[in-house]
mmCIF file of C-alpha atoms in Angstrom:
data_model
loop_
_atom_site.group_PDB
_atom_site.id
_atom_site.type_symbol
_atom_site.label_atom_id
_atom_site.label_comp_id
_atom_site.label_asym_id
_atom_site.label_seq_id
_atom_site.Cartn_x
_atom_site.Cartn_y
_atom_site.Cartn_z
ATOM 1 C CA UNK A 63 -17.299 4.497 4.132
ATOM 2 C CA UNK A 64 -18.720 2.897 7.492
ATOM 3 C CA UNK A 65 -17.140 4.733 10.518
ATOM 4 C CA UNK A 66 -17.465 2.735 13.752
ATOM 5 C CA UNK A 67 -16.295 4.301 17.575
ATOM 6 C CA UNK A 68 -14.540 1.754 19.406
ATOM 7 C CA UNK A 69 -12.260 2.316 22.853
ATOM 8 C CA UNK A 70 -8.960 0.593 23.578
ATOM 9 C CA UNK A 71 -9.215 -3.415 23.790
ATOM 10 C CA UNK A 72 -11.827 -3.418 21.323
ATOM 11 C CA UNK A 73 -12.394 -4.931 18.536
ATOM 12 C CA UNK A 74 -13.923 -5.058 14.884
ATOM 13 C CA UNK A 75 -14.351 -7.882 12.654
ATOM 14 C CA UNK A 76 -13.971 -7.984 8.628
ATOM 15 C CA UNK A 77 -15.677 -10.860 7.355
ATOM 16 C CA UNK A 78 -14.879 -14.341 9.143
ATOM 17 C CA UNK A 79 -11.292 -13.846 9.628
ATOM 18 C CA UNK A 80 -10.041 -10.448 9.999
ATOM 19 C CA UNK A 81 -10.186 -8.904 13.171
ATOM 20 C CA UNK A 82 -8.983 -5.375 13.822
ATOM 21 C CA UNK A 83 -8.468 -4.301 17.634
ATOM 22 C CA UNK A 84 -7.295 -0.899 19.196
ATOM 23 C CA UNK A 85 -4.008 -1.522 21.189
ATOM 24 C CA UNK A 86 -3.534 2.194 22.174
ATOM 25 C CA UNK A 87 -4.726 5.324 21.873
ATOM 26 C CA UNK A 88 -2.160 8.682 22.368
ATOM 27 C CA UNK A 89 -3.168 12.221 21.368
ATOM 28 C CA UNK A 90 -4.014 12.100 17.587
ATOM 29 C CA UNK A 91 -2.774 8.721 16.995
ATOM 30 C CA UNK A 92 -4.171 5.317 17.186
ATOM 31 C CA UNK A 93 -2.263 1.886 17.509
ATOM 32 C CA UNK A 94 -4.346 -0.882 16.123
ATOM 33 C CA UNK A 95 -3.449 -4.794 15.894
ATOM 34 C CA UNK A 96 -4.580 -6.686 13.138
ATOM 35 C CA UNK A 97 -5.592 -10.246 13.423
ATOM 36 C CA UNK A 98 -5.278 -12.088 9.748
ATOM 37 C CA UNK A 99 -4.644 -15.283 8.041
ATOM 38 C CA UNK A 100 -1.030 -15.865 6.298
ATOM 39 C CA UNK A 101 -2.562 -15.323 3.096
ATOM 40 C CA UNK A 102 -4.605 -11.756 3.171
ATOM 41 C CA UNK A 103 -1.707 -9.360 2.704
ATOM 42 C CA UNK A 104 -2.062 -6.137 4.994
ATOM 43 C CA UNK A 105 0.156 -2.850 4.725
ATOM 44 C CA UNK A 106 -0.122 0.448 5.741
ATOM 45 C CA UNK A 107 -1.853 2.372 2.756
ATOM 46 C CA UNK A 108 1.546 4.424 1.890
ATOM 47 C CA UNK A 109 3.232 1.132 1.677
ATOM 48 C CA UNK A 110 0.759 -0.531 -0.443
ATOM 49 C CA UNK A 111 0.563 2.833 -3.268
ATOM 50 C CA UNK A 112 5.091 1.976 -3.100
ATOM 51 C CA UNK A 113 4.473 -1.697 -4.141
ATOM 52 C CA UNK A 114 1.089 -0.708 -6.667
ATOM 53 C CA UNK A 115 3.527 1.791 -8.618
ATOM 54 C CA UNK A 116 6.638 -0.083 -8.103
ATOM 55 C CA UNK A 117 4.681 -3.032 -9.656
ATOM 56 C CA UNK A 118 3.083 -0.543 -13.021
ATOM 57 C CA UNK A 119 6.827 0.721 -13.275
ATOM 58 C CA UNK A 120 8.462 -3.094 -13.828
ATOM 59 C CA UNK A 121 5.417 -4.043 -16.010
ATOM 60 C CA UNK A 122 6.254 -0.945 -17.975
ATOM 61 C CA UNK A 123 10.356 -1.570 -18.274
ATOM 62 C CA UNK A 124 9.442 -5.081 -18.996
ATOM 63 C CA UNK A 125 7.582 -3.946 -22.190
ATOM 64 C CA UNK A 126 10.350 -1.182 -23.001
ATOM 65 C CA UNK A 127 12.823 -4.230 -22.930
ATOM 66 C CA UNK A 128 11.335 -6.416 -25.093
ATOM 67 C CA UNK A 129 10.869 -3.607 -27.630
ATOM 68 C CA UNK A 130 14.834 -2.410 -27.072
ATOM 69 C CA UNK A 131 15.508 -6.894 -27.717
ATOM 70 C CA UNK A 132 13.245 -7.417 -30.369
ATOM 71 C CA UNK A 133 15.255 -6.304 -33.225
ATOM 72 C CA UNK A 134 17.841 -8.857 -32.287
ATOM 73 C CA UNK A 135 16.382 -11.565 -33.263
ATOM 74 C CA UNK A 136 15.008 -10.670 -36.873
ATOM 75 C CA UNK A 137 11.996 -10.058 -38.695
ATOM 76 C CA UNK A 138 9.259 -12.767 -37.996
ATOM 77 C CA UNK A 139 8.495 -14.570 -41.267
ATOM 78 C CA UNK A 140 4.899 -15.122 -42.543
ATOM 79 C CA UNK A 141 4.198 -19.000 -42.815
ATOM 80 C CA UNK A 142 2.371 -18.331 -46.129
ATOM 81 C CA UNK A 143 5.301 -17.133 -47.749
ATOM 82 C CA UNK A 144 6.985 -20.356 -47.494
ATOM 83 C CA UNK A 145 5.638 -23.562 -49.064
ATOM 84 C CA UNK A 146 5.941 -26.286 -46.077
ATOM 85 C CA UNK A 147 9.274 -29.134 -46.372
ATOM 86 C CA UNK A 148 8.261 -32.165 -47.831
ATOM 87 C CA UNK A 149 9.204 -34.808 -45.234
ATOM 88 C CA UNK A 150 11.686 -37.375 -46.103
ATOM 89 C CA UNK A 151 10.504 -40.943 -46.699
ATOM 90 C CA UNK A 152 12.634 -43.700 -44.332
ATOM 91 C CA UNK A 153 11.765 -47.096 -44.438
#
């Protein structure tokens, strides 16, 4: 982990176009503004672990669904067990 000091109205910079600045500083916390293009996604860690497992929990319900629907519609058949149609000659 890099550590870095900076004071209020500075700044860090992750990669080109992420920049990080400290807005405020009171007792033990630290407000910080974040500078980042529309598409780089930014949350505070506690947030981002709510959306990872809220993500694993729908993938998981998803599968448990299609196991609770499956029976619905029938065993698959085997294409080997039936000879294929013979098409119908038009003319």
């Amino acid at each position: 982990m890099l550590v870095l000091t900076r004071k209020r109205n500075e700044s860090i910079m992750i990669g080109d176009s992420v920049e990080v600045s400290i807005i405020e500083v009171k007792g033990d916390q630290v407000k910080l503004g974040i500078k980042a293009p529309r598409d780089i996604k930014v949350h505070r860690k506690e947030v981002y672990l709510a959306i990872q497992k809220e993500n694993i929990d729908a993938s998981k319900s998803s599968i448990e669904r299609i196991e609770d629907i499956k029976g619905f519609f029938g065993k698959k058949e085997n294409a080997s067990e039936h000879p294929p149609r013979k098409k119908k000659h038009t003319e």
